[in-house]
Coordinates of C-alpha atoms and ligand atoms in Angstrom, one line a residue:
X1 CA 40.2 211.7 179.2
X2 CA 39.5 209.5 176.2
X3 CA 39.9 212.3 174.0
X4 CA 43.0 213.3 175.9
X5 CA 44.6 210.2 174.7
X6 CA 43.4 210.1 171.1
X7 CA 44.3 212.8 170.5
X8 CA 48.1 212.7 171.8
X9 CA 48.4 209.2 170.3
X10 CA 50.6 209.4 167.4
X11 CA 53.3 211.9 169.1
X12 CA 52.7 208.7 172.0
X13 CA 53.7 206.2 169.8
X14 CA 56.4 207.7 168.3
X15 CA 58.4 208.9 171.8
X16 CA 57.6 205.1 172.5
X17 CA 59.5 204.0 169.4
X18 CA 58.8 200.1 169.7
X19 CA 60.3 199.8 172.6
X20 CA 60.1 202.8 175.0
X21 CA 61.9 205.6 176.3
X22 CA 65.5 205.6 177.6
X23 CA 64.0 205.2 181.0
X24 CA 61.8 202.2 180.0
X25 CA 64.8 200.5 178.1
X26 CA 67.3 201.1 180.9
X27 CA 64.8 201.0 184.2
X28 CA 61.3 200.0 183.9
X29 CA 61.8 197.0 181.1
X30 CA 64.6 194.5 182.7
X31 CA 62.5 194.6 186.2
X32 CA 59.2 193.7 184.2
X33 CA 61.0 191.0 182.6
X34 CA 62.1 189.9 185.4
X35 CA 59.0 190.0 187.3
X36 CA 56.7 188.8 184.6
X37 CA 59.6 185.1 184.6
X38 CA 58.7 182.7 181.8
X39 CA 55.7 183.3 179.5
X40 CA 55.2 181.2 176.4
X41 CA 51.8 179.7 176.2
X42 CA 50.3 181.6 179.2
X43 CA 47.5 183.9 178.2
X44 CA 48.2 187.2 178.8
X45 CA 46.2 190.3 178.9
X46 CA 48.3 194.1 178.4
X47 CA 46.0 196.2 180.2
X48 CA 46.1 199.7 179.0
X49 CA 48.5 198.6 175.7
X50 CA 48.8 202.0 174.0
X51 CA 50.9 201.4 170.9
X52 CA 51.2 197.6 172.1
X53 CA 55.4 197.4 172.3
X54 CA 54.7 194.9 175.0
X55 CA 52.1 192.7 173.5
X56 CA 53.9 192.5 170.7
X57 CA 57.3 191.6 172.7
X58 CA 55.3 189.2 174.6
X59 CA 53.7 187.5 171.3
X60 CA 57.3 187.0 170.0
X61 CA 58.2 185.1 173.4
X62 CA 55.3 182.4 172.5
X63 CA 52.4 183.7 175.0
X64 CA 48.7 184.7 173.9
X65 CA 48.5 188.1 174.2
X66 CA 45.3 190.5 174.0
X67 CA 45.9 194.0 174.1
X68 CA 43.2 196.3 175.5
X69 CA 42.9 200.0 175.2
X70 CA 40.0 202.5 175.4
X71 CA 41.4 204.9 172.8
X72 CA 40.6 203.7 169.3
X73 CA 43.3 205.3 168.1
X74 CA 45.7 203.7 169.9
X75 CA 44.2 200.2 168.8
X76 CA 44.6 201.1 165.3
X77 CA 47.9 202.2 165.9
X78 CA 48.9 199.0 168.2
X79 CA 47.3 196.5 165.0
X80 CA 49.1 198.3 162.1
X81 CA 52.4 198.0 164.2
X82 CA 52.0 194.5 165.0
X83 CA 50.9 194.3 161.0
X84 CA 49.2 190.4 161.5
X85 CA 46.9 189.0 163.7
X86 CA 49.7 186.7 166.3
X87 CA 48.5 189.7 168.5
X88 CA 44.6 190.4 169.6
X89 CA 44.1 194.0 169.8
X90 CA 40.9 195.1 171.1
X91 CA 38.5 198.8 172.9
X92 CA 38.5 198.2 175.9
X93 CA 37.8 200.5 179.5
X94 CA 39.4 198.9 182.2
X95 CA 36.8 199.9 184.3
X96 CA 34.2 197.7 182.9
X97 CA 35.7 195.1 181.1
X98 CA 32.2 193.3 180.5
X99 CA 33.2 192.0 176.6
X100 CA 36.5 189.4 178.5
X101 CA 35.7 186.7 180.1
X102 CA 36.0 185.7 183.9
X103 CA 39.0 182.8 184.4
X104 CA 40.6 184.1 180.6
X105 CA 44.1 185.1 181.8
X106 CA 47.2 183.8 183.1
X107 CA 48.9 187.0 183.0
X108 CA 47.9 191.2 183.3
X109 CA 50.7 193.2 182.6
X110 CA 49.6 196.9 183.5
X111 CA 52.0 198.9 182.3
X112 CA 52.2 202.8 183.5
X113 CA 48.3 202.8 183.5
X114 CA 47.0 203.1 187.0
X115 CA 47.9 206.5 187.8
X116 CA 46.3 207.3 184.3
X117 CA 43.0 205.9 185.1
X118 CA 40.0 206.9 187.5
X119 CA 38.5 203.5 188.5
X120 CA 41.7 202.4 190.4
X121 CA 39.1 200.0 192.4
X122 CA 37.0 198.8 189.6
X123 CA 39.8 198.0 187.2
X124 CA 41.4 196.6 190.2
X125 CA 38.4 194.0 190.9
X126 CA 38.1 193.2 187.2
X127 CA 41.9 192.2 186.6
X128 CA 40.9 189.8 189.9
X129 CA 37.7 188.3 187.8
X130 CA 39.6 188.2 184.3
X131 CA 42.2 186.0 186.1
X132 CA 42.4 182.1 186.6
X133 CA 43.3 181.6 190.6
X134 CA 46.9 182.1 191.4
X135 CA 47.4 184.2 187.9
X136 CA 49.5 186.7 188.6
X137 CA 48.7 191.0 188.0
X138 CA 52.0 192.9 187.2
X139 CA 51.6 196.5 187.7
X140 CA 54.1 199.5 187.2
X141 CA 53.6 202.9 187.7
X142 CA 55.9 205.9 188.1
X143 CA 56.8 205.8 191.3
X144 CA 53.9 207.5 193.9
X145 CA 56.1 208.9 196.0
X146 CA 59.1 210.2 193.7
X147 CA 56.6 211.2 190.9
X148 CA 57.9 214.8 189.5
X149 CA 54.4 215.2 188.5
X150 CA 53.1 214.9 191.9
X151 CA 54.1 215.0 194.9
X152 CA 57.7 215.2 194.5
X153 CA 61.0 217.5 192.4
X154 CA 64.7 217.7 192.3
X155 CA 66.3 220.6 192.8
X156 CA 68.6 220.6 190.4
X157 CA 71.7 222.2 189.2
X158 CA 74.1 222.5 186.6
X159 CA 74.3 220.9 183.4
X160 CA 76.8 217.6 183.4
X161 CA 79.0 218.8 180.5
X162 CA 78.6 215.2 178.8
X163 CA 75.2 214.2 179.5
X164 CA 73.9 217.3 178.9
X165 CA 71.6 216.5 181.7
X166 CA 70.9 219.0 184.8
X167 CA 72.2 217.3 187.8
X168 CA 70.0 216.7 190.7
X169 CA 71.0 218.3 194.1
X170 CA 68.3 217.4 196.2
X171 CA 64.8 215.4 195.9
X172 CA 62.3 217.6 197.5
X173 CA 58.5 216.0 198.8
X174 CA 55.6 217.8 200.2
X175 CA 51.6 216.5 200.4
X176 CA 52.4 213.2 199.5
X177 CA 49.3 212.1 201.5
X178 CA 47.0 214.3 199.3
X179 CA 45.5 212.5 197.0
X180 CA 44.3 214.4 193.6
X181 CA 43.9 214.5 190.3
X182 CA 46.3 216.8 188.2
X183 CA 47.2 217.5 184.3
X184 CA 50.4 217.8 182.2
X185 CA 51.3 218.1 178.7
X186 CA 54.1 215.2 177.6
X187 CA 56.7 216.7 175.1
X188 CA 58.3 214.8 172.3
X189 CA 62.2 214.1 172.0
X190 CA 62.4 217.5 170.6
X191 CA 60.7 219.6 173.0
X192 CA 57.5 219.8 171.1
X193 CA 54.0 219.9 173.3
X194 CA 51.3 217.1 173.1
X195 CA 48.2 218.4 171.7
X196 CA 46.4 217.6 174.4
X197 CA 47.4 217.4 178.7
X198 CA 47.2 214.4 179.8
X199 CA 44.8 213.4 183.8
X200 CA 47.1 211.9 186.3
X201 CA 45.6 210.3 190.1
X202 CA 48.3 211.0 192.6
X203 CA 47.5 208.0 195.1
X204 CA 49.2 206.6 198.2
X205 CA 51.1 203.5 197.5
X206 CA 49.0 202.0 200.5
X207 CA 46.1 202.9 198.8
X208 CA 47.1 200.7 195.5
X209 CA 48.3 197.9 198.0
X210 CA 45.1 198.1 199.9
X211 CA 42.9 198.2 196.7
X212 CA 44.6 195.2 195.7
X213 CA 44.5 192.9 199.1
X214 CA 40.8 194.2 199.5
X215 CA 40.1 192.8 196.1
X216 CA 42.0 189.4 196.6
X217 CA 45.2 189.7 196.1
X218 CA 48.2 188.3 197.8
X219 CA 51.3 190.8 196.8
X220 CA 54.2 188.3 196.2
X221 CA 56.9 191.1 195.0
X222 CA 57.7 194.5 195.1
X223 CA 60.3 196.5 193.2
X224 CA 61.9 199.8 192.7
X225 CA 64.2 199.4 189.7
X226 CA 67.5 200.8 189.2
X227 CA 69.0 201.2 186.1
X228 CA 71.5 198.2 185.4
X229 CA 74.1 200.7 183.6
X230 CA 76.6 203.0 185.2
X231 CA 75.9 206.0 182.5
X232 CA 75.9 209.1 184.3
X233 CA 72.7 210.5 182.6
X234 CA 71.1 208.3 185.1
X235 CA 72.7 209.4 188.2
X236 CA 69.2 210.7 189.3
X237 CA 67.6 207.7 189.1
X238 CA 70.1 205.4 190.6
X239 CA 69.6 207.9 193.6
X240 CA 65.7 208.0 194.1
X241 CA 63.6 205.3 191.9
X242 CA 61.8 206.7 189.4
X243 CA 59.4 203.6 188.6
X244 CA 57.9 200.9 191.3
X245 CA 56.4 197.8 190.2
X246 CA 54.0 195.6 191.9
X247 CA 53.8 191.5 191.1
X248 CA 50.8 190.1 192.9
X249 CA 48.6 186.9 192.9
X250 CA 44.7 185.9 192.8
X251 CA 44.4 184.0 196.1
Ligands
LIG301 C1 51.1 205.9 179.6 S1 50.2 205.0 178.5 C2 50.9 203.4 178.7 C3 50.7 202.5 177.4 C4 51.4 201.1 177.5 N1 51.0 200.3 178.6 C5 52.9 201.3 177.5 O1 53.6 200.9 178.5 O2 53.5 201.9 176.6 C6 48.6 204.8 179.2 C7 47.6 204.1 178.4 O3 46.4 203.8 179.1 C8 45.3 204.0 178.3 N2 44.2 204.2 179.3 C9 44.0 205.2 180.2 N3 42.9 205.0 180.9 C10 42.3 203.9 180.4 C11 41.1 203.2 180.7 N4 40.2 203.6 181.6 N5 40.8 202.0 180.0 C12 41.7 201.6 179.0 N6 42.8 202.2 178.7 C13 43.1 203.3 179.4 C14 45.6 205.2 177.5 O4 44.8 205.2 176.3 C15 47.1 204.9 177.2 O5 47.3 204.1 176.0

């Protein structure tokens, strides 16, 4: 799965563009913004940073931030972006993360990770040990039960004339409650294929809530962003949420 993500790395960066896809800029972003409230001088730890736009975002508001990614070639990309050292990027497997210490964070931002990785309950106990007590672990993911990957699909229908975007009739679930593991290839802006597939875990969202009270969490919000504009190229998503994020505390 390593390999998967070295390999698709550049073509990652580049869709992310510093700051993320329409759908992160418009959805995703303003909740974790929101969720993550005032940061400068808190220590914070981007779990799973790929190209690093958040550390970076979250250096320039005055916290601490260490980035931590188990593709090299992510971290290489994340440090040249970044191009001086106000951000510590670092290898990194979230499910063992032996080389950070216990008590060293304020903050983990886990940003569209989770359903990436297959220790869900090891990487879930070690964002509990990295944290000081009442630190708080953000986590977003594509939503569980709305995931077009997963369980869920819109039917869709014709294209809106000025969005250029196929609008949705109907959203249509089945075997949510199956749990499995599944690949996809990403495409780029312009349609071409990743390299390489990328592994995706559908879960429950009780099982990422249970994972995380059962490791010593209290949750202390949950949202399922909007997006803030009225553009029509979002009408799908204003409908059924395409992202849920999870704010929770270390007892
Ligand atoms: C969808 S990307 C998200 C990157 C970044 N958080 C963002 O929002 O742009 C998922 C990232 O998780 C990393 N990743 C997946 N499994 C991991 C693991 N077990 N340990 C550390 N990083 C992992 C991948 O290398 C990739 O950079």
């Amino acid at each position: 799965m390593k390999s998967q993500w070295e390999e698709n790395a550049e073509l990652f960066a580049e869709l992310i563009a510093n700051s993320g896809t329409p759908h992160h800029r418009e959805i995703l972003n303003p909740s974790v913004e929101r969720l993550m409230g005032s940061v400068k001088g808190k220590h914070i730890l981007d779990a799973g940073c790929g190209e690093g736009y958040l550390s970076r975002y979250y250096t320039s508001k005055g916290a601490i931030v260490t980035g931590v990614d188990f593709s090299e070639k992510m971290i290489t990309i994340a440090r040249e972006k970044a191009g001086d050292d106000s951000t510590s990027f670092q290898v990194g497997n979230l499910c063992n993360l032996k080389d950070l210490s216990d008590s060293s964070f304020d903050i983990i931002l886990c940003n569209l990770v989770l359903l990436n990785v297959s220790c869900l309950k090891e990487s879930i106990t070690e964002f509990n040990r990295l944290l000081n007590t009442g630190g708080v672990l953000l986590l977003s993911m594509v939503h569980p039960a709305f995931n077009f990957y997963g369980p869920g699909s819109w039917k869709m229908g014709e294209k809106h004339p000025e969005t250029r975007r196929r609008e949705g009739l109907f959203f249509k679930i089945d075997n949510y409650t199956v749990e499995m593991k599944y690949e996809r290839f990403w495409r780029t802006r312009d349609g071409e294929r990743f390299p390489q597939p990328i592994t995706f875990y559908h879960r429950t969202i009780s099982t990422y809530i249970t994972q995380l009270l059962e490791a010593g969490f209290k949750i202390e919000a949950m949202e399922e962003p909007i997006p803030d504009t009225k553009n029509e190229f979002f009408d799908r998503e204003r409908r059924i949420p395409f992202f849920l994020v999870v704010k929770a505390s270390k007892i």
